[in-house]
CSV table of C-alpha atoms in Angstrom, one decimal:
chain,number,residue,atom,x,y,z
A,290,MET,CA,96.5,-15.4,89.9
A,291,LEU,CA,98.0,-17.3,92.9
A,292,LEU,CA,96.6,-14.6,95.2
A,293,TRP,CA,93.0,-15.1,93.9
A,294,LEU,CA,93.3,-18.9,94.1
A,295,ALA,CA,94.5,-18.6,97.7
A,296,ILE,CA,91.6,-16.3,98.5
A,297,ALA,CA,89.1,-18.7,96.9
A,298,ILE,CA,90.4,-21.7,98.9
A,299,PHE,CA,90.3,-19.9,102.2
A,300,THR,CA,86.8,-18.5,101.4
A,301,VAL,CA,85.5,-22.1,100.8
A,302,ILE,CA,87.0,-23.3,104.0
A,303,ALA,CA,85.3,-20.4,106.0
A,304,VAL,CA,81.9,-21.0,104.3
A,305,LEU,CA,82.0,-24.8,105.0
A,306,ALA,CA,82.9,-24.1,108.6
A,307,VAL,CA,79.6,-22.2,108.9
A,308,VAL,CA,77.3,-24.2,106.6
A,309,LEU,CA,78.0,-27.8,107.5
A,310,PRO,CA,76.8,-27.5,111.1
A,311,LEU,CA,73.6,-25.9,109.9
A,312,LEU,CA,72.8,-28.7,107.3
A,313,ARG,CA,73.7,-31.5,109.7
A,314,GLU,CA,70.6,-33.0,111.4
A,315,GLY,CA,70.9,-32.7,115.1
A,316,LYS,CA,70.3,-35.6,117.4
A,317,PRO,CA,66.7,-35.4,118.6
A,318,VAL,CA,66.2,-34.5,122.3
A,319,ASP,CA,62.9,-35.1,124.1
A,320,SER,CA,61.4,-32.0,125.5
A,321,ARG,CA,59.5,-31.5,128.7
A,322,GLU,CA,56.2,-31.6,126.9
A,323,ASN,CA,57.0,-34.9,125.2
A,324,TYR,CA,57.9,-36.4,128.6
A,325,ASP,CA,54.6,-35.1,130.2
A,326,ALA,CA,52.6,-36.5,127.3
A,327,ALA,CA,54.2,-39.9,127.8
A,328,VAL,CA,53.4,-39.9,131.5
A,329,TYR,CA,49.8,-39.0,130.8
A,330,ARG,CA,49.4,-41.9,128.3
A,331,ARG,CA,50.8,-44.3,130.9
A,332,GLN,CA,48.3,-43.0,133.5
A,333,LEU,CA,45.5,-43.7,131.0
A,334,ASP,CA,46.6,-47.2,130.6
A,335,GLU,CA,46.9,-47.8,134.3
A,336,LEU,CA,43.4,-46.2,134.8
A,337,GLU,CA,42.0,-48.7,132.3
A,338,ARG,CA,43.5,-51.6,134.0
A,339,ASP,CA,42.3,-50.5,137.5
A,340,ARG,CA,38.7,-50.1,136.1
A,341,GLU,CA,38.8,-53.6,134.5
A,342,ALA,CA,40.1,-55.1,137.8
A,343,GLY,CA,37.3,-53.4,139.7
A,344,ARG,CA,39.7,-51.3,141.8
A,345,ILE,CA,37.9,-48.1,140.7
A,346,GLY,CA,34.3,-47.5,139.9
A,347,PRO,CA,33.0,-46.5,136.5
A,348,GLU,CA,32.1,-42.9,137.5
A,349,GLU,CA,35.5,-42.3,139.1
A,350,ALA,CA,37.3,-43.8,136.2
A,351,GLU,CA,35.4,-41.6,133.7
A,352,ALA,CA,36.2,-38.4,135.7
A,353,ALA,CA,39.9,-39.4,136.0
A,354,ARG,CA,40.1,-40.2,132.3
A,355,ALA,CA,38.7,-36.7,131.4
A,356,GLU,CA,41.3,-34.9,133.6
A,357,ILE,CA,44.2,-36.9,132.3
A,358,GLY,CA,43.0,-36.4,128.7
A,359,ARG,CA,42.8,-32.6,129.3
A,360,ARG,CA,46.4,-32.5,130.6
A,361,LEU,CA,47.5,-34.7,127.6
A,362,ILE,CA,45.9,-32.3,125.1
A,363,ALA,CA,47.6,-29.3,126.8
A,364,ALA,CA,51.0,-31.0,126.6
A,365,ASP,CA,50.6,-31.8,122.9
A,366,ARG,CA,49.7,-28.2,122.2
A,367,ARG,CA,52.8,-26.8,124.0
A,368,GLU,CA,55.0,-29.2,122.1
A,369,ALA,CA,53.5,-28.1,118.8
A,370,ALA,CA,54.1,-24.4,119.7
A,371,ARG,CA,57.7,-25.1,120.7
A,372,THR,CA,58.4,-26.9,117.4
A,373,ALA,CA,56.9,-24.0,115.4
A,374,ALA,CA,59.0,-21.5,117.4
A,375,ALA,CA,62.3,-23.4,116.9
A,376,GLY,CA,61.9,-23.6,113.1
A,377,GLY,CA,62.7,-26.5,110.9
A,378,GLY,CA,64.8,-27.5,108.0
A,379,PHE,CA,63.7,-24.6,105.9
A,380,ARG,CA,65.2,-22.1,108.3
A,381,ARG,CA,68.5,-24.0,108.5
A,382,ALA,CA,68.7,-24.1,104.8
A,383,ALA,CA,68.0,-20.4,104.5
A,384,THR,CA,70.7,-19.6,106.9
A,385,ALA,CA,73.2,-21.9,105.1
A,386,ALA,CA,72.4,-20.2,101.8
A,387,ILE,CA,72.9,-16.7,103.3
A,388,ALA,CA,76.3,-17.8,104.7
A,389,LEU,CA,77.3,-19.4,101.4
A,390,VAL,CA,76.7,-16.2,99.4
A,391,GLY,CA,77.1,-13.5,102.0
A,392,ILE,CA,80.5,-14.4,103.4
A,393,PRO,CA,82.3,-14.3,100.0
A,394,LEU,CA,80.5,-11.1,99.0
A,395,ILE,CA,81.4,-9.3,102.2
A,396,GLY,CA,85.0,-10.5,102.1
A,397,LEU,CA,85.4,-9.4,98.5
A,398,GLY,CA,83.9,-6.0,99.2
A,399,LEU,CA,86.2,-5.3,102.1
A,400,TYR,CA,89.3,-6.4,100.1
A,401,LEU,CA,88.3,-4.2,97.1
A,402,ALA,CA,87.8,-1.3,99.5
A,403,GLN,CA,90.8,-1.6,101.7
A,404,GLY,CA,93.3,-3.9,99.8
A,405,SER,CA,95.4,-3.3,96.8
A,406,PRO,CA,94.4,-5.9,94.2
A,407,GLY,CA,96.2,-4.0,91.4
A,408,LEU,CA,99.6,-3.8,93.1
A,409,PRO,CA,102.2,-5.8,91.2
A,410,ASP,CA,104.3,-8.5,92.8
A,411,GLU,CA,107.6,-7.3,94.2
A,412,PRO,CA,110.6,-9.7,94.3
A,413,LEU,CA,112.1,-10.5,97.6
A,414,GLN,CA,115.5,-9.0,96.7
A,415,ALA,CA,113.8,-5.6,95.8
A,416,ARG,CA,112.0,-5.6,99.2
A,417,LEU,CA,115.2,-6.3,101.0
A,418,GLY,CA,116.9,-3.4,99.2
A,419,ASP,CA,114.3,-0.9,100.4
A,420,ALA,CA,115.2,1.6,103.1
A,421,PRO,CA,114.2,-0.1,106.4
A,422,ASP,CA,111.9,1.4,108.8
A,423,SER,CA,113.8,2.5,111.9
A,424,LYS,CA,111.1,1.2,114.3
A,425,ASN,CA,111.1,-2.2,112.6
A,426,ILE,CA,114.9,-2.3,112.7
A,427,SER,CA,114.9,-1.5,116.4
A,428,LEU,CA,112.4,-4.2,117.0
A,429,LEU,CA,114.4,-6.7,115.0
A,430,VAL,CA,117.6,-5.7,116.8
A,431,GLY,CA,115.8,-6.2,120.1
A,432,ARG,CA,114.7,-9.7,119.2
A,433,VAL,CA,118.2,-10.7,118.1
A,434,GLU,CA,119.6,-9.3,121.3
A,435,ASP,CA,117.1,-11.3,123.3
A,436,HIS,CA,118.1,-14.4,121.3
A,437,LEU,CA,121.8,-13.8,121.9
A,438,ALA,CA,121.2,-13.2,125.6
A,439,ARG,CA,119.8,-16.8,125.8
A,440,ASN,CA,122.3,-18.2,123.3
A,441,PRO,CA,125.6,-16.2,123.7
A,442,ASP,CA,127.6,-18.7,121.6
A,443,ASP,CA,125.5,-18.2,118.4
A,444,THR,CA,128.2,-17.1,116.0
A,445,ARG,CA,125.8,-16.4,113.2
A,446,GLY,CA,123.6,-14.1,115.4
A,447,TRP,CA,126.6,-12.0,116.4
A,448,GLU,CA,127.8,-11.8,112.8
A,449,VAL,CA,124.4,-10.5,111.7
A,450,LEU,CA,124.1,-8.0,114.5
A,451,ALA,CA,127.6,-6.5,114.3
A,452,PRO,CA,127.2,-4.6,111.0
A,453,VAL,CA,123.7,-3.5,112.0
A,454,TYR,CA,125.2,-1.9,115.1
A,455,SER,CA,127.7,0.0,112.9
A,456,ARG,CA,125.0,1.3,110.6
A,457,LEU,CA,122.9,2.4,113.6
A,458,GLY,CA,125.9,4.5,115.0
A,459,ARG,CA,126.6,2.1,117.9
A,460,PRO,CA,130.3,1.5,117.4
A,461,VAL,CA,130.9,0.3,121.0
A,462,ASP,CA,128.3,-2.4,120.6
A,463,ALA,CA,129.6,-3.2,117.1
A,464,ALA,CA,133.1,-3.8,118.5
A,465,ARG,CA,131.7,-6.1,121.2
A,466,ALA,CA,129.8,-8.1,118.6
A,467,TYR,CA,132.9,-8.4,116.4
A,468,ARG,CA,135.0,-9.6,119.3
A,469,ASN,CA,132.4,-12.3,119.9
A,470,VAL,CA,132.4,-13.3,116.2
A,471,ILE,CA,136.2,-13.6,116.3
A,472,ARG,CA,136.1,-15.5,119.6
A,473,LEU,CA,133.5,-18.0,118.4
A,474,GLY,CA,134.1,-18.2,114.6
A,475,GLY,CA,137.8,-17.5,114.4
A,476,SER,CA,139.9,-14.7,112.9
A,477,THR,CA,139.7,-13.6,109.3
A,478,PRO,CA,140.9,-10.4,107.6
A,479,ALA,CA,137.4,-9.2,107.1
A,480,ARG,CA,136.4,-9.7,110.8
A,481,GLN,CA,139.6,-8.1,112.1
A,482,THR,CA,139.3,-5.1,109.8
A,483,ALA,CA,135.6,-4.6,110.8
A,484,LEU,CA,136.6,-4.8,114.5
A,485,GLY,CA,139.3,-2.2,114.0
A,486,GLU,CA,137.0,0.1,112.1
A,487,ALA,CA,134.4,-0.1,114.9
A,488,LEU,CA,137.1,0.7,117.5
A,489,VAL,CA,138.2,3.7,115.5
A,490,MET,CA,134.6,5.0,115.3
A,491,ALA,CA,134.2,4.5,119.0
A,492,SER,CA,137.3,6.5,119.8
A,493,GLY,CA,136.3,9.4,117.5
A,494,GLY,CA,138.8,8.6,114.7
A,495,ILE,CA,141.8,7.7,116.8
A,496,VAL,CA,143.5,4.4,116.0
A,497,THR,CA,143.8,2.9,119.5
A,498,ASP,CA,146.2,0.1,120.5
A,499,GLU,CA,143.5,-2.5,120.2
A,500,ALA,CA,142.4,-1.2,116.8
A,501,ARG,CA,146.1,-1.3,115.7
A,502,LYS,CA,146.4,-4.9,116.8
A,503,ALA,CA,143.2,-5.8,114.8
A,504,PHE,CA,144.5,-4.1,111.7
A,505,GLU,CA,147.9,-5.8,112.1
A,506,ALA,CA,146.2,-9.2,112.4
A,507,SER,CA,144.3,-8.5,109.1
A,508,ALA,CA,147.3,-7.1,107.2
A,509,GLU,CA,149.6,-9.9,108.3
A,510,SER,CA,147.1,-12.7,107.5
A,511,GLY,CA,148.9,-13.4,104.2
A,512,ALA,CA,145.6,-13.1,102.3
A,513,GLU,CA,145.6,-11.6,98.9
A,514,LEU,CA,145.2,-7.8,98.9
A,515,ASP,CA,141.5,-7.0,98.9
A,516,SER,CA,139.3,-4.2,100.3
A,517,ASP,CA,139.6,-5.6,103.8
A,518,THR,CA,143.4,-5.9,103.9
A,519,ALA,CA,143.8,-2.6,102.1
A,520,LYS,CA,141.7,-0.9,104.7
A,521,ALA,CA,143.8,-2.4,107.4
A,522,ARG,CA,147.0,-1.2,105.8
A,523,PHE,CA,145.5,2.3,105.4
A,524,TYR,CA,144.5,2.5,109.0
A,525,LEU,CA,148.0,1.4,110.1
A,526,ALA,CA,149.4,4.3,108.0
A,527,LEU,CA,146.9,6.6,109.6
A,528,ALA,CA,148.1,5.5,113.0
A,529,MET,CA,151.7,6.5,112.0
A,530,GLU,CA,150.5,9.9,111.0
A,531,GLN,CA,148.6,10.4,114.3
A,532,GLU,CA,151.9,9.6,116.1
A,533,GLY,CA,153.7,12.2,114.1
A,534,ASN,CA,155.5,9.7,111.9
A,535,ASN,CA,154.5,11.3,108.6
A,536,GLU,CA,157.5,9.7,106.8
A,537,GLY,CA,156.5,6.2,107.8
A,538,ALA,CA,152.8,7.0,106.9
A,539,THR,CA,153.7,8.1,103.4
A,540,THR,CA,156.0,5.2,102.9
A,541,ALA,CA,153.3,2.7,103.9
A,542,LEU,CA,150.7,4.4,101.7
A,543,HIS,CA,153.1,4.4,98.7
A,544,ALA,CA,153.7,0.7,99.2
A,545,LEU,CA,149.9,0.1,99.4
A,546,LEU,CA,149.5,2.0,96.0
A,547,ASP,CA,152.3,-0.2,94.5
A,548,ASP,CA,150.4,-3.4,95.5
A,549,ALA,CA,146.9,-2.1,94.6
A,550,PRO,CA,145.4,-2.9,91.2
A,551,ALA,CA,145.2,0.0,88.8
A,552,ASP,CA,141.4,-0.1,88.7
A,553,ALA,CA,140.9,-0.4,92.5
A,554,ALA,CA,138.1,1.8,93.6
A,555,TRP,CA,140.0,3.0,96.7
A,556,ARG,CA,143.1,4.2,94.9
A,557,PRO,CA,142.0,7.8,94.6
A,558,ALA,CA,141.4,8.0,98.4
A,559,ILE,CA,144.9,6.7,99.1
A,560,GLU,CA,146.5,9.1,96.6
A,561,GLU,CA,144.6,12.1,98.1
A,562,THR,CA,145.8,11.1,101.6
A,563,VAL,CA,149.4,10.9,100.5
A,564,ALA,CA,149.2,14.3,98.9
A,565,ARG,CA,147.6,15.7,102.1
A,566,ILE,CA,150.4,14.4,104.3
A,567,GLU,CA,153.1,15.6,102.0
A,568,ARG,CA,151.6,19.1,101.8
A,569,ALA,CA,151.5,19.1,105.6
A,570,GLU,CA,155.1,18.2,105.8
A,571,LYS,CA,156.1,21.1,103.5
A,572,ASP,CA,154.2,23.5,105.8
A,573,THR,CA,155.6,22.1,109.0
A,574,ALA,CA,158.5,24.4,109.3
A,575,ALA,CA,156.4,27.5,108.9
A,576,ALA,CA,153.7,26.1,111.2
A,577,LEU,CA,156.2,25.3,114.0
A,578,PHE,CA,157.7,28.8,114.2
A,579,ALA,CA,154.8,31.0,113.3
A,580,LYS,CA,154.1,33.4,116.1
A,581,PRO,CA,150.8,32.2,117.7
A,582,ASN,CA,147.9,34.6,118.2
A,583,LYS,CA,147.5,35.8,121.8
A,584,PRO,CA,145.2,33.3,123.5
A,585,ALA,CA,142.0,34.2,125.0
A,586,LEU,CA,142.7,33.8,128.7
A,587,GLY,CA,139.1,33.8,129.8
A,588,PRO,CA,138.7,33.5,133.6
A,589,LEU,CA,142.5,34.0,134.1
A,590,ARG,CA,142.2,37.5,132.9
A,591,GLU,CA,139.6,38.4,135.5
A,592,ASN,CA,142.2,38.3,138.3
A,593,ALA,CA,145.1,39.5,136.2
A,594,PRO,CA,147.1,42.3,137.8
A,595,SER,CA,147.0,45.8,136.3
A,596,ALA,CA,149.8,47.2,134.2
A,597,ARG,CA,150.9,49.3,137.2
A,598,ALA,CA,151.5,46.1,139.3
A,599,ASP,CA,154.0,44.9,136.7
A,600,ALA,CA,155.6,48.2,136.0
A,601,GLY,CA,158.5,47.3,138.2
A,602,ALA,CA,159.1,43.9,136.5
A,603,PRO,CA,162.3,43.5,134.6
A,604,PRO,CA,162.0,43.9,130.8
A,605,ALA,CA,161.5,40.8,128.9
A,606,ALA,CA,164.4,39.3,127.0
A,607,THR,CA,164.8,39.9,123.3
A,608,PRO,CA,162.6,37.4,121.6
A,609,THR,CA,164.5,34.4,120.2
A,610,ARG,CA,164.7,34.6,116.4
A,611,GLY,CA,162.9,32.0,114.3
A,612,PRO,CA,163.9,30.8,110.9
A,613,SER,CA,164.1,33.3,108.0
A,614,GLN,CA,161.8,33.1,105.0
A,615,GLU,CA,164.7,31.8,102.9
A,616,GLU,CA,165.3,29.0,105.4
A,617,MET,CA,161.6,28.0,105.3
A,618,ASP,CA,161.6,28.0,101.5
A,619,ALA,CA,164.7,25.8,101.5
A,620,ALA,CA,163.0,23.5,103.9
A,621,GLY,CA,160.0,23.2,101.6
A,622,ALA,CA,162.2,22.0,98.8
A,623,MET,CA,163.9,19.3,100.8
A,624,ALA,CA,163.2,15.6,100.8
A,625,PRO,CA,160.8,14.6,103.6
A,626,GLU,CA,163.5,12.9,105.8
A,627,ASP,CA,165.9,15.9,105.3
A,628,ARG,CA,163.2,18.4,106.0
A,629,MET,CA,162.2,16.6,109.2
A,630,ALA,CA,165.9,16.5,110.3
A,631,MET,CA,166.2,20.2,109.7
A,632,ILE,CA,163.1,20.9,111.7
A,633,GLU,CA,164.3,18.8,114.6
A,634,GLY,CA,167.6,20.6,114.5
A,635,MET,CA,165.9,24.0,114.6
A,636,VAL,CA,163.7,23.0,117.6
A,637,ASP,CA,166.8,21.7,119.5
A,638,ASN,CA,168.6,25.0,118.7
A,639,LEU,CA,165.7,26.9,120.1
A,640,ALA,CA,165.7,24.8,123.3
A,641,ASP,CA,169.5,25.5,123.7
A,642,ARG,CA,169.0,29.2,123.3
A,643,LEU,CA,166.2,29.3,125.8
A,644,GLU,CA,168.5,27.6,128.4
A,645,LYS,CA,170.7,30.7,128.0
A,646,LYS,CA,167.8,33.2,127.9
A,647,PRO,CA,165.1,31.6,130.1
A,648,ASP,CA,163.0,34.8,130.5
A,649,ASP,CA,162.0,34.7,126.8
A,650,ALA,CA,158.2,34.0,127.1
A,651,ASP,CA,157.5,34.1,123.3
A,652,GLY,CA,160.4,31.7,122.7
A,653,TRP,CA,159.1,29.3,125.3
A,654,MET,CA,155.6,29.3,123.7
A,655,GLN,CA,157.2,28.6,120.3
A,656,LEU,CA,159.0,25.7,121.8
A,657,VAL,CA,156.0,24.3,123.5
A,658,ARG,CA,154.0,24.6,120.3
A,659,SER,CA,156.8,23.0,118.2
A,660,TYR,CA,157.0,20.0,120.5
A,661,ALA,CA,153.3,19.5,120.4
A,662,VAL,CA,153.2,19.7,116.5
A,663,LEU,CA,156.0,17.1,116.4
A,664,GLY,CA,154.1,14.8,118.7
A,665,ARG,CA,156.6,15.2,121.5
A,666,ARG,CA,153.9,16.0,124.1
A,667,GLU,CA,156.0,15.0,127.2
A,668,ASP,CA,158.7,17.4,126.0
A,669,ALA,CA,156.1,20.1,125.4
A,670,ALA,CA,154.8,19.6,129.0
A,671,GLU,CA,158.3,19.8,130.4
A,672,ALA,CA,159.0,22.9,128.5
A,673,ALA,CA,155.8,24.5,129.7
A,674,ARG,CA,156.7,23.7,133.4
A,675,THR,CA,160.2,25.2,132.9
A,676,ALA,CA,158.7,28.3,131.3
A,677,LEU,CA,156.3,28.9,134.1
A,678,ALA,CA,159.2,28.7,136.6
A,679,SER,CA,161.6,30.9,134.5
A,680,VAL,CA,159.5,33.7,133.1
A,681,SER,CA,159.1,36.7,135.4
A,682,ASP,CA,156.3,38.5,133.6
A,683,THR,CA,153.0,37.5,135.3
A,684,GLU,CA,150.9,38.1,132.2
A,685,LYS,CA,153.2,36.0,130.0
A,686,ARG,CA,153.1,33.2,132.5
A,687,ARG,CA,149.3,33.2,132.3
A,688,GLU,CA,149.6,33.0,128.5
A,689,ILE,CA,151.9,30.1,128.8
A,690,ALA,CA,149.6,28.3,131.2
A,691,GLN,CA,146.6,28.9,128.9
A,692,LEU,CA,148.6,27.5,125.9
A,693,ALA,CA,149.4,24.4,127.9
A,694,GLN,CA,145.7,24.1,128.8
A,695,ASP,CA,144.6,24.5,125.2
A,696,LEU,CA,147.1,21.8,124.1
A,697,ARG,CA,145.9,19.5,126.9
A,698,LEU,CA,149.5,18.6,127.8
A,699,PRO,CA,149.9,15.7,130.2
A,700,GLY,CA,150.5,16.5,133.8
A,701,MET,CA,149.5,20.2,133.3
A,702,GLU,CA,145.9,20.0,134.6
A,703,GLU,CA,146.8,21.1,138.2
A,704,MET,CA,149.2,23.8,137.2
A,705,THR,CA,146.7,25.4,134.8
A,706,GLN,CA,143.7,25.5,137.1
């Protein structure tokens, strides 16, 4: 109903804008013909005065009067013809009537043909919930960016733009926006958590030092446990796991579960993460000492010496023995802290044995891989360097170098080229 009322009002305005000038009488303007006729009449008056004063004879006066009269008649005829050609009030009235009826009819016809008069009203909230068009979103983001370029201290603008960046897969821009929000509007758990999440996304899932500081600021804010502070504590536990501190990660996650409400929507995700870490701990002993598959050496093999070239090399030392199946089963049944202590002890024993038998290539590869799994990457790189200097078998040295390259150990780039 409101739509049709609005249409009617705007139609009346449009019709009046056309009709009123047509109905209004214009200010009369003398034409050239009227001016000529007035001149001829004045000439007739002057001619009559000259005849009465005797300045012109009767015959000359009569001839002049006939010529002026002829010109006056011609001017009157031209004025009559012009008036007939221009039309009068009837034509203006006809034009106004056509506009009054035609404009609404044409507009209504176009609306019925191209519009949607039967489409029901849609509330604003429903329209906001629709999936946005990507082109429109990009256009809106561009406008907000232009606004912020001119007004860099607009906290509200950055706060609106930051989550949009995250949804568009632009975590670096999202992190920059959240930094500005915190700088201008102050720190809150929600803002610090959002900044940390953007940084984790930008680093491919790694909890960087800056992300850790953001999560710590959120978790230590003293606010009541909610989804934001819970996320911050979860990511801090994830950082411990990425550093190889599985025990600390599970302890932090168990504490989070103890503090969480029983009906929290994110409890199942935390419980699943705890179970995954604990399963990984039980399999660590077997994973550490499992004999790795022979790596694909790629370009290194192209220039590898033949078997004959190494025929005179001394025989490799007897491979260093790993833990037995019974030892691994016993490790799986231990408490996490005892199991980790046992694993560390076995790795240290392997390192001691390799000092006595430095030509054991398989043992060195087990040690390098063990250090890498435990997160001791510097020790893994040092073990790889020692192995390359100690093992006499050229083919085995290439395998050790390839393993160091696959693990991306620090300081090994030049040695593995």
